[in-house]
Each structure stands twice: as structure tokens, then as C-alpha cells.
mmCIF file with all atom_site columns, C-alpha atoms in Angstrom:
data_model
loop_
_atom_site.group_PDB
_atom_site.id
_atom_site.type_symbol
_atom_site.label_atom_id
_atom_site.label_alt_id
_atom_site.label_comp_id
_atom_site.label_asym_id
_atom_site.label_entity_id
_atom_site.label_seq_id
_atom_site.pdbx_PDB_ins_code
_atom_site.Cartn_x
_atom_site.Cartn_y
_atom_site.Cartn_z
_atom_site.occupancy
_atom_site.B_iso_or_equiv
_atom_site.pdbx_formal_charge
_atom_site.auth_seq_id
_atom_site.auth_comp_id
_atom_site.auth_asym_id
_atom_site.auth_atom_id
_atom_site.pdbx_PDB_model_num
ATOM 1   C CA . GLY A 1 1   ? 1.161   71.306  -168.889 1.00 0.00 ? 1   GLY A CA 1
ATOM 2   C CA . LEU A 1 2   ? -0.198  74.132  -170.399 1.00 0.00 ? 2   LEU A CA 1
ATOM 3   C CA . ASP A 1 3   ? -2.041  72.902  -174.074 1.00 0.00 ? 3   ASP A CA 1
ATOM 4   C CA . LEU A 1 4   ? -3.351  75.729  -176.460 1.00 0.00 ? 4   LEU A CA 1
ATOM 5   C CA . ASP A 1 5   ? -4.570  75.280  -179.434 1.00 0.00 ? 5   ASP A CA 1
ATOM 6   C CA . ASN A 1 6   ? -7.927  76.077  -182.268 1.00 0.00 ? 6   ASN A CA 1
ATOM 7   C CA . THR A 1 7   ? -10.622 74.155  -180.756 1.00 0.00 ? 7   THR A CA 1
ATOM 8   C CA . THR A 1 8   ? -9.779  74.803  -176.875 1.00 0.00 ? 8   THR A CA 1
ATOM 9   C CA . ILE A 1 9   ? -8.715  78.350  -174.831 1.00 0.00 ? 9   ILE A CA 1
ATOM 10  C CA . ALA A 1 10  ? -6.122  76.442  -172.707 1.00 0.00 ? 10  ALA A CA 1
ATOM 11  C CA . ARG A 1 11  ? -6.398  72.773  -171.323 1.00 0.00 ? 11  ARG A CA 1
ATOM 12  C CA . PHE A 1 12  ? -4.144  71.821  -168.327 1.00 0.00 ? 12  PHE A CA 1
ATOM 13  C CA . TYR A 1 13  ? -2.927  68.343  -167.115 1.00 0.00 ? 13  TYR A CA 1
ATOM 14  C CA . SER A 1 14  ? -0.193  66.531  -165.927 1.00 0.00 ? 14  SER A CA 1
ATOM 15  C CA . ASN A 1 15  ? 2.825   65.194  -166.734 1.00 0.00 ? 15  ASN A CA 1
ATOM 16  C CA . THR A 1 16  ? 2.809   62.165  -165.090 1.00 0.00 ? 16  THR A CA 1
ATOM 17  C CA . GLY A 1 17  ? -0.323  60.653  -166.457 1.00 0.00 ? 17  GLY A CA 1
ATOM 18  C CA . THR A 1 18  ? -2.647  60.840  -163.781 1.00 0.00 ? 18  THR A CA 1
ATOM 19  C CA . ARG A 1 19  ? -5.865  63.346  -162.979 1.00 0.00 ? 19  ARG A CA 1
ATOM 20  C CA . GLY A 1 20  ? -5.219  65.731  -159.874 1.00 0.00 ? 20  GLY A CA 1
ATOM 21  C CA . SER A 1 21  ? -5.968  68.963  -158.206 1.00 0.00 ? 21  SER A CA 1
ATOM 22  C CA . PHE A 1 22  ? -5.128  72.284  -160.074 1.00 0.00 ? 22  PHE A CA 1
ATOM 23  C CA . ILE A 1 23  ? -4.909  75.819  -158.789 1.00 0.00 ? 23  ILE A CA 1
ATOM 24  C CA . ILE A 1 24  ? -5.601  79.489  -160.697 1.00 0.00 ? 24  ILE A CA 1
ATOM 25  C CA . ARG A 1 25  ? -5.105  82.724  -158.813 1.00 0.00 ? 25  ARG A CA 1
ATOM 26  C CA . ASN A 1 26  ? -4.926  86.270  -160.136 1.00 0.00 ? 26  ASN A CA 1
ATOM 27  C CA . GLY A 1 27  ? -1.998  86.779  -158.410 1.00 0.00 ? 27  GLY A CA 1
ATOM 28  C CA . VAL A 1 28  ? -3.053  89.453  -156.240 1.00 0.00 ? 28  VAL A CA 1
ATOM 29  C CA . ALA A 1 29  ? -1.733  89.172  -152.842 1.00 0.00 ? 29  ALA A CA 1
ATOM 30  C CA . VAL A 1 30  ? -4.565  91.054  -150.907 1.00 0.00 ? 30  VAL A CA 1
ATOM 31  C CA . SER A 1 31  ? -7.662  89.138  -151.864 1.00 0.00 ? 31  SER A CA 1
ATOM 32  C CA . PRO A 1 32  ? -6.692  86.679  -154.706 1.00 0.00 ? 32  PRO A CA 1
ATOM 33  C CA . THR A 1 33  ? -9.755  84.834  -157.129 1.00 0.00 ? 33  THR A CA 1
ATOM 34  C CA . THR A 1 34  ? -9.023  81.166  -156.187 1.00 0.00 ? 34  THR A CA 1
ATOM 35  C CA . PHE A 1 35  ? -10.158 78.510  -158.713 1.00 0.00 ? 35  PHE A CA 1
ATOM 36  C CA . ILE A 1 36  ? -9.912  74.902  -157.173 1.00 0.00 ? 36  ILE A CA 1
ATOM 37  C CA . GLY A 1 37  ? -10.450 72.010  -159.089 1.00 0.00 ? 37  GLY A CA 1
ATOM 38  C CA . THR A 1 38  ? -9.998  68.050  -158.020 1.00 0.00 ? 38  THR A CA 1
ATOM 39  C CA . ALA A 1 39  ? -10.347 65.029  -161.242 1.00 0.00 ? 39  ALA A CA 1
ATOM 40  C CA . GLY A 1 40  ? -9.301  61.831  -160.126 1.00 0.00 ? 40  GLY A CA 1
ATOM 41  C CA . GLY A 1 41  ? -13.224 60.630  -159.645 1.00 0.00 ? 41  GLY A CA 1
ATOM 42  C CA . SER A 1 42  ? -14.430 63.376  -157.164 1.00 0.00 ? 42  SER A CA 1
ATOM 43  C CA . GLU A 1 43  ? -14.930 66.275  -160.377 1.00 0.00 ? 43  GLU A CA 1
ATOM 44  C CA . ILE A 1 44  ? -15.596 69.341  -157.773 1.00 0.00 ? 44  ILE A CA 1
ATOM 45  C CA . LEU A 1 45  ? -14.423 72.579  -158.202 1.00 0.00 ? 45  LEU A CA 1
ATOM 46  C CA . HIS A 1 46  ? -14.233 74.575  -156.000 1.00 0.00 ? 46  HIS A CA 1
ATOM 47  C CA . ILE A 1 47  ? -14.997 79.005  -156.497 1.00 0.00 ? 47  ILE A CA 1
ATOM 48  C CA . GLY A 1 48  ? -13.525 81.583  -154.082 1.00 0.00 ? 48  GLY A CA 1
ATOM 49  C CA . THR A 1 49  ? -11.436 84.222  -152.634 1.00 0.00 ? 49  THR A CA 1
ATOM 50  C CA . ASN A 1 50  ? -8.670  84.426  -149.960 1.00 0.00 ? 50  ASN A CA 1
ATOM 51  C CA . ASN A 1 51  ? -8.449  80.827  -150.046 1.00 0.00 ? 51  ASN A CA 1
ATOM 52  C CA . THR A 1 52  ? -11.680 80.613  -148.891 1.00 0.00 ? 52  THR A CA 1
ATOM 53  C CA . VAL A 1 53  ? -14.757 78.324  -150.328 1.00 0.00 ? 53  VAL A CA 1
ATOM 54  C CA . ALA A 1 54  ? -17.479 80.679  -151.696 1.00 0.00 ? 54  ALA A CA 1
ATOM 55  C CA . LEU A 1 55  ? -18.882 78.170  -154.315 1.00 0.00 ? 55  LEU A CA 1
ATOM 56  C CA . THR A 1 56  ? -19.243 74.685  -154.857 1.00 0.00 ? 56  THR A CA 1
ATOM 57  C CA . LEU A 1 57  ? -19.930 73.013  -158.258 1.00 0.00 ? 57  LEU A CA 1
ATOM 58  C CA . ASP A 1 58  ? -19.753 68.698  -158.552 1.00 0.00 ? 58  ASP A CA 1
ATOM 59  C CA . GLY A 1 59  ? -19.990 66.099  -160.585 1.00 0.00 ? 59  GLY A CA 1
ATOM 60  C CA . SER A 1 60  ? -23.379 65.860  -160.084 1.00 0.00 ? 60  SER A CA 1
ATOM 61  C CA . GLN A 1 61  ? -24.644 69.481  -161.014 1.00 0.00 ? 61  GLN A CA 1
ATOM 62  C CA . ASP A 1 62  ? -25.182 70.467  -158.198 1.00 0.00 ? 62  ASP A CA 1
ATOM 63  C CA . ALA A 1 63  ? -23.751 73.954  -156.601 1.00 0.00 ? 63  ALA A CA 1
ATOM 64  C CA . THR A 1 64  ? -23.174 74.732  -153.057 1.00 0.00 ? 64  THR A CA 1
ATOM 65  C CA . PHE A 1 65  ? -23.066 78.534  -151.634 1.00 0.00 ? 65  PHE A CA 1
ATOM 66  C CA . ALA A 1 66  ? -21.026 79.275  -148.585 1.00 0.00 ? 66  ALA A CA 1
ATOM 67  C CA . GLY A 1 67  ? -23.135 82.060  -147.976 1.00 0.00 ? 67  GLY A CA 1
ATOM 68  C CA . ASN A 1 68  ? -26.295 84.580  -149.430 1.00 0.00 ? 68  ASN A CA 1
ATOM 69  C CA . VAL A 1 69  ? -26.827 84.558  -152.994 1.00 0.00 ? 69  VAL A CA 1
ATOM 70  C CA . SER A 1 70  ? -27.756 88.006  -153.894 1.00 0.00 ? 70  SER A CA 1
ATOM 71  C CA . LEU A 1 71  ? -29.341 89.436  -157.189 1.00 0.00 ? 71  LEU A CA 1
ATOM 72  C CA . PRO A 1 72  ? -29.783 93.235  -158.127 1.00 0.00 ? 72  PRO A CA 1
ATOM 73  C CA . ASP A 1 73  ? -33.319 95.336  -158.466 1.00 0.00 ? 73  ASP A CA 1
ATOM 74  C CA . SER A 1 74  ? -34.904 93.768  -161.571 1.00 0.00 ? 74  SER A CA 1
ATOM 75  C CA . LYS A 1 75  ? -32.970 90.751  -161.962 1.00 0.00 ? 75  LYS A CA 1
ATOM 76  C CA . ASN A 1 76  ? -35.166 87.266  -161.851 1.00 0.00 ? 76  ASN A CA 1
ATOM 77  C CA . LEU A 1 77  ? -34.294 84.104  -159.903 1.00 0.00 ? 77  LEU A CA 1
ATOM 78  C CA . LYS A 1 78  ? -35.993 81.785  -162.968 1.00 0.00 ? 78  LYS A CA 1
ATOM 79  C CA . LEU A 1 79  ? -36.246 78.205  -162.263 1.00 0.00 ? 79  LEU A CA 1
ATOM 80  C CA . GLY A 1 80  ? -37.063 74.743  -164.517 1.00 0.00 ? 80  GLY A CA 1
ATOM 81  C CA . THR A 1 81  ? -36.229 74.357  -168.057 1.00 0.00 ? 81  THR A CA 1
ATOM 82  C CA . GLY A 1 82  ? -38.648 77.028  -169.445 1.00 0.00 ? 82  GLY A CA 1
ATOM 83  C CA . GLN A 1 83  ? -37.807 79.038  -167.013 1.00 0.00 ? 83  GLN A CA 1
ATOM 84  C CA . ASP A 1 84  ? -41.086 79.228  -165.682 1.00 0.00 ? 84  ASP A CA 1
ATOM 85  C CA . LEU A 1 85  ? -40.809 80.161  -161.669 1.00 0.00 ? 85  LEU A CA 1
ATOM 86  C CA . GLU A 1 86  ? -39.488 83.314  -161.258 1.00 0.00 ? 86  GLU A CA 1
ATOM 87  C CA . LEU A 1 87  ? -38.476 85.134  -158.576 1.00 0.00 ? 87  LEU A CA 1
ATOM 88  C CA . PHE A 1 88  ? -38.108 89.029  -158.629 1.00 0.00 ? 88  PHE A CA 1
ATOM 89  C CA . HIS A 1 89  ? -37.307 92.417  -156.282 1.00 0.00 ? 89  HIS A CA 1
ATOM 90  C CA . ASN A 1 90  ? -38.027 95.213  -158.499 1.00 0.00 ? 90  ASN A CA 1
ATOM 91  C CA . ALA A 1 91  ? -36.912 98.123  -156.298 1.00 0.00 ? 91  ALA A CA 1
ATOM 92  C CA . THR A 1 92  ? -40.683 98.247  -155.031 1.00 0.00 ? 92  THR A CA 1
ATOM 93  C CA . ASP A 1 93  ? -42.481 95.307  -154.754 1.00 0.00 ? 93  ASP A CA 1
ATOM 94  C CA . SER A 1 94  ? -41.688 91.297  -155.140 1.00 0.00 ? 94  SER A CA 1
ATOM 95  C CA . TYR A 1 95  ? -43.113 88.734  -157.121 1.00 0.00 ? 95  TYR A CA 1
ATOM 96  C CA . ILE A 1 96  ? -43.820 85.382  -157.249 1.00 0.00 ? 96  ILE A CA 1
ATOM 97  C CA . ILE A 1 97  ? -44.933 84.877  -160.860 1.00 0.00 ? 97  ILE A CA 1
ATOM 98  C CA . ASN A 1 98  ? -45.417 80.846  -162.311 1.00 0.00 ? 98  ASN A CA 1
ATOM 99  C CA . SER A 1 99  ? -46.154 80.377  -165.842 1.00 0.00 ? 99  SER A CA 1
ATOM 100 C CA . THR A 1 100 ? -47.243 76.245  -166.330 1.00 0.00 ? 100 THR A CA 1
ATOM 101 C CA . GLY A 1 101 ? -48.796 73.696  -163.924 1.00 0.00 ? 101 GLY A CA 1
ATOM 102 C CA . HIS A 1 102 ? -50.639 74.541  -160.558 1.00 0.00 ? 102 HIS A CA 1
ATOM 103 C CA . LEU A 1 103 ? -48.458 76.848  -157.696 1.00 0.00 ? 103 LEU A CA 1
ATOM 104 C CA . TYR A 1 104 ? -47.824 74.591  -154.657 1.00 0.00 ? 104 TYR A CA 1
ATOM 105 C CA . ILE A 1 105 ? -47.491 75.858  -151.378 1.00 0.00 ? 105 ILE A CA 1
ATOM 106 C CA . THR A 1 106 ? -46.534 73.264  -149.035 1.00 0.00 ? 106 THR A CA 1
ATOM 107 C CA . ASN A 1 107 ? -45.630 72.428  -145.520 1.00 0.00 ? 107 ASN A CA 1
ATOM 108 C CA . TYR A 1 108 ? -44.206 69.244  -144.242 1.00 0.00 ? 108 TYR A CA 1
ATOM 109 C CA . ALA A 1 109 ? -43.839 69.683  -140.959 1.00 0.00 ? 109 ALA A CA 1
ATOM 110 C CA . ASN A 1 110 ? -45.675 68.419  -138.464 1.00 0.00 ? 110 ASN A CA 1
ATOM 111 C CA . ASP A 1 111 ? -48.577 69.894  -136.750 1.00 0.00 ? 111 ASP A CA 1
ATOM 112 C CA . LYS A 1 112 ? -47.517 73.104  -137.980 1.00 0.00 ? 112 LYS A CA 1
ATOM 113 C CA . ASN A 1 113 ? -48.948 76.424  -139.954 1.00 0.00 ? 113 ASN A CA 1
ATOM 114 C CA . ILE A 1 114 ? -47.996 77.972  -142.943 1.00 0.00 ? 114 ILE A CA 1
ATOM 115 C CA . LYS A 1 115 ? -49.642 81.844  -141.949 1.00 0.00 ? 115 LYS A CA 1
ATOM 116 C CA . PHE A 1 116 ? -50.009 84.853  -144.273 1.00 0.00 ? 116 PHE A CA 1
ATOM 117 C CA . ALA A 1 117 ? -48.882 88.138  -142.242 1.00 0.00 ? 117 ALA A CA 1
ATOM 118 C CA . THR A 1 118 ? -48.108 91.578  -143.609 1.00 0.00 ? 118 THR A CA 1
ATOM 119 C CA . ASP A 1 119 ? -47.983 95.362  -141.812 1.00 0.00 ? 119 ASP A CA 1
ATOM 120 C CA . ASP A 1 120 ? -50.694 95.882  -138.686 1.00 0.00 ? 120 ASP A CA 1
ATOM 121 C CA . GLY A 1 121 ? -50.092 99.627  -140.062 1.00 0.00 ? 121 GLY A CA 1
ATOM 122 C CA . ALA A 1 122 ? -48.470 100.585 -136.590 1.00 0.00 ? 122 ALA A CA 1
ATOM 123 C CA . GLY A 1 123 ? -44.555 99.487  -137.254 1.00 0.00 ? 123 GLY A CA 1
ATOM 124 C CA . GLY A 1 124 ? -45.040 95.683  -136.654 1.00 0.00 ? 124 GLY A CA 1
ATOM 125 C CA . THR A 1 125 ? -46.957 92.645  -138.684 1.00 0.00 ? 125 THR A CA 1
ATOM 126 C CA . THR A 1 126 ? -49.303 90.365  -137.716 1.00 0.00 ? 126 THR A CA 1
ATOM 127 C CA . ASN A 1 127 ? -51.005 87.234  -139.381 1.00 0.00 ? 127 ASN A CA 1
ATOM 128 C CA . TYR A 1 128 ? -54.069 88.098  -141.336 1.00 0.00 ? 128 TYR A CA 1
ATOM 129 C CA . ILE A 1 129 ? -54.846 84.279  -142.546 1.00 0.00 ? 129 ILE A CA 1
ATOM 130 C CA . VAL A 1 130 ? -53.365 81.361  -140.696 1.00 0.00 ? 130 VAL A CA 1
ATOM 131 C CA . ILE A 1 131 ? -54.528 77.765  -141.840 1.00 0.00 ? 131 ILE A CA 1
ATOM 132 C CA . ASP A 1 132 ? -53.721 75.051  -138.925 1.00 0.00 ? 132 ASP A CA 1
ATOM 133 C CA . GLY A 1 133 ? -51.875 72.183  -140.016 1.00 0.00 ? 133 GLY A CA 1
ATOM 134 C CA . ALA A 1 134 ? -52.829 70.609  -136.326 1.00 0.00 ? 134 ALA A CA 1
ATOM 135 C CA . SER A 1 135 ? -56.126 71.631  -135.890 1.00 0.00 ? 135 SER A CA 1
ATOM 136 C CA . GLU A 1 136 ? -57.277 71.221  -140.026 1.00 0.00 ? 136 GLU A CA 1
ATOM 137 C CA . TYR A 1 137 ? -59.119 74.831  -140.043 1.00 0.00 ? 137 TYR A CA 1
ATOM 138 C CA . THR A 1 138 ? -58.032 77.284  -141.251 1.00 0.00 ? 138 THR A CA 1
ATOM 139 C CA . GLN A 1 139 ? -58.123 80.724  -139.551 1.00 0.00 ? 139 GLN A CA 1
ATOM 140 C CA . PHE A 1 140 ? -58.970 84.377  -140.646 1.00 0.00 ? 140 PHE A CA 1
ATOM 141 C CA . ASP A 1 141 ? -57.644 87.046  -138.126 1.00 0.00 ? 141 ASP A CA 1
ATOM 142 C CA . LYS A 1 142 ? -58.421 89.829  -139.485 1.00 0.00 ? 142 LYS A CA 1
ATOM 143 C CA . ALA A 1 143 ? -62.128 90.987  -141.627 1.00 0.00 ? 143 ALA A CA 1
ATOM 144 C CA . ALA A 1 144 ? -62.183 89.010  -144.701 1.00 0.00 ? 144 ALA A CA 1
ATOM 145 C CA . ARG A 1 145 ? -64.466 91.550  -147.414 1.00 0.00 ? 145 ARG A CA 1
ATOM 146 C CA . PHE A 1 146 ? -66.076 89.912  -150.142 1.00 0.00 ? 146 PHE A CA 1
ATOM 147 C CA . MET A 1 147 ? -66.960 92.778  -152.550 1.00 0.00 ? 147 MET A CA 1
ATOM 148 C CA . ASP A 1 148 ? -70.764 93.344  -153.350 1.00 0.00 ? 148 ASP A CA 1
ATOM 149 C CA . ASN A 1 149 ? -71.802 90.215  -155.748 1.00 0.00 ? 149 ASN A CA 1
ATOM 150 C CA . VAL A 1 150 ? -69.348 87.945  -154.595 1.00 0.00 ? 150 VAL A CA 1
ATOM 151 C CA . HIS A 1 151 ? -70.903 84.537  -152.953 1.00 0.00 ? 151 HIS A CA 1
ATOM 152 C CA . LEU A 1 152 ? -69.837 82.335  -150.472 1.00 0.00 ? 152 LEU A CA 1
ATOM 153 C CA . GLN A 1 153 ? -70.977 79.525  -151.309 1.00 0.00 ? 153 GLN A CA 1
ATOM 154 C CA . PHE A 1 154 ? -70.933 75.992  -148.936 1.00 0.00 ? 154 PHE A CA 1
ATOM 155 C CA . GLY A 1 155 ? -70.686 72.413  -149.305 1.00 0.00 ? 155 GLY A CA 1
ATOM 156 C CA . SER A 1 156 ? -69.666 70.273  -152.130 1.00 0.00 ? 156 SER A CA 1
ATOM 157 C CA . SER A 1 157 ? -72.224 71.103  -154.716 1.00 0.00 ? 157 SER A CA 1
ATOM 158 C CA . ASN A 1 158 ? -72.457 75.070  -153.386 1.00 0.00 ? 158 ASN A CA 1
ATOM 159 C CA . ASP A 1 159 ? -75.657 73.821  -152.151 1.00 0.00 ? 159 ASP A CA 1
ATOM 160 C CA . ALA A 1 160 ? -76.321 76.920  -150.175 1.00 0.00 ? 160 ALA A CA 1
ATOM 161 C CA . GLY A 1 161 ? -74.476 80.685  -149.951 1.00 0.00 ? 161 GLY A CA 1
ATOM 162 C CA . ILE A 1 162 ? -74.461 83.886  -149.243 1.00 0.00 ? 162 ILE A CA 1
ATOM 163 C CA . TYR A 1 163 ? -73.703 87.204  -150.547 1.00 0.00 ? 163 TYR A CA 1
ATOM 164 C CA . HIS A 1 164 ? -74.329 91.140  -151.255 1.00 0.00 ? 164 HIS A CA 1
ATOM 165 C CA . ASN A 1 165 ? -75.726 92.208  -153.845 1.00 0.00 ? 165 ASN A CA 1
ATOM 166 C CA . GLY A 1 166 ? -75.247 95.848  -153.000 1.00 0.00 ? 166 GLY A CA 1
ATOM 167 C CA . THR A 1 167 ? -78.731 96.465  -151.596 1.00 0.00 ? 167 THR A CA 1
ATOM 168 C CA . ASP A 1 168 ? -79.807 93.592  -149.890 1.00 0.00 ? 168 ASP A CA 1
ATOM 169 C CA . MET A 1 169 ? -78.034 90.668  -148.070 1.00 0.00 ? 169 MET A CA 1
ATOM 170 C CA . LEU A 1 170 ? -79.145 87.327  -149.511 1.00 0.00 ? 170 LEU A CA 1
ATOM 171 C CA . VAL A 1 171 ? -79.025 83.559  -148.137 1.00 0.00 ? 171 VAL A CA 1
ATOM 172 C CA . THR A 1 172 ? -80.158 80.831  -150.982 1.00 0.00 ? 172 THR A CA 1
ATOM 173 C CA . ASN A 1 173 ? -80.079 77.268  -150.025 1.00 0.00 ? 173 ASN A CA 1
ATOM 174 C CA . TYR A 1 174 ? -80.326 74.851  -153.462 1.00 0.00 ? 174 TYR A CA 1
ATOM 175 C CA . SER A 1 175 ? -80.336 71.655  -151.857 1.00 0.00 ? 175 SER A CA 1
#
């Protein structure tokens, strides 16, 4: 049955006293919008069209999408209770913004790498930096430029360094 009152927009219930499925369709035969919910232990809500599930929401607060999640330009994907991690694209550039704590990029795959690649100037892409998990080193596949007065430091206590001061190349040993 259907029950409408001042505190609830609509409440669906079974006259038999048992909990079961409910189906809501908009009645359009060509591409109906369908909400199918089940109760009585499984507590799952399926949302889809043409009897194909596109989104599943379950009682443990998990959501499963059957396809891609698309957001228009300048609409952000915000994660965290304080929405402190954002991913977005503004029609020109793409951003990952972290507003609290450290931002970790971790690869747990055995003997695999983290690769930073970008346009190679010829219509393709190439690696610029590779963090090599198997060999345990960082590889630079393209030149690295350190601007004037920016030090390249060596040793746990910055015991040695190399830098260019705008005129001269300086190598220093502080230990």
C-alpha cells in the first residue's frame, strides 16, 4: 500500500507484514527510469534504466557504478568528510588538490614503477621521471634544470652540495 502524511512524503509497505522488493517506474516504455529496492536483510537499492542496473547502493553505505562516473567541466569530485581532497578539470587543465595532511602516491604492486610522463613535443608521450620499485632508484629520462642558487644536496645532513649562483658553479663539502 501507499501511505502519505505530513511527515513522510511517501511510505511503501506490504499488507502481508513482510518486507520485500518494491519497484518504481516512470511509465515511459522506451527508456523507463527504474528504482528497485529490496529489504529484509539485503537492504540494497538498484537504480537504472531499461531494466539495466547503473548504480547499486547497499546497507553498508557502499555505492557501485556499472559504468563511468562523469562530471562536467569545473565540477569537482570531493573526497573526505571535510571535502579536503579534490579532483577536477576546468575545460583546460586538470587538478588534484589536497587541503590537509600529506598526499601519498603509493604503488603496492611488486617490482613495479611510478612513472611521470608527458607530451614529448611530437604528438606522443615519454617518461620524464621513473621511480623504479625493482631497482630501488629514481631515474630521470630527461634533463633536470636547477635554477640559480638552488642547491642539489647530498648526505643525510646535507654534507655536500652543488649549485650555480648565476655566475659560477660551486661544489661544497660541509663535513
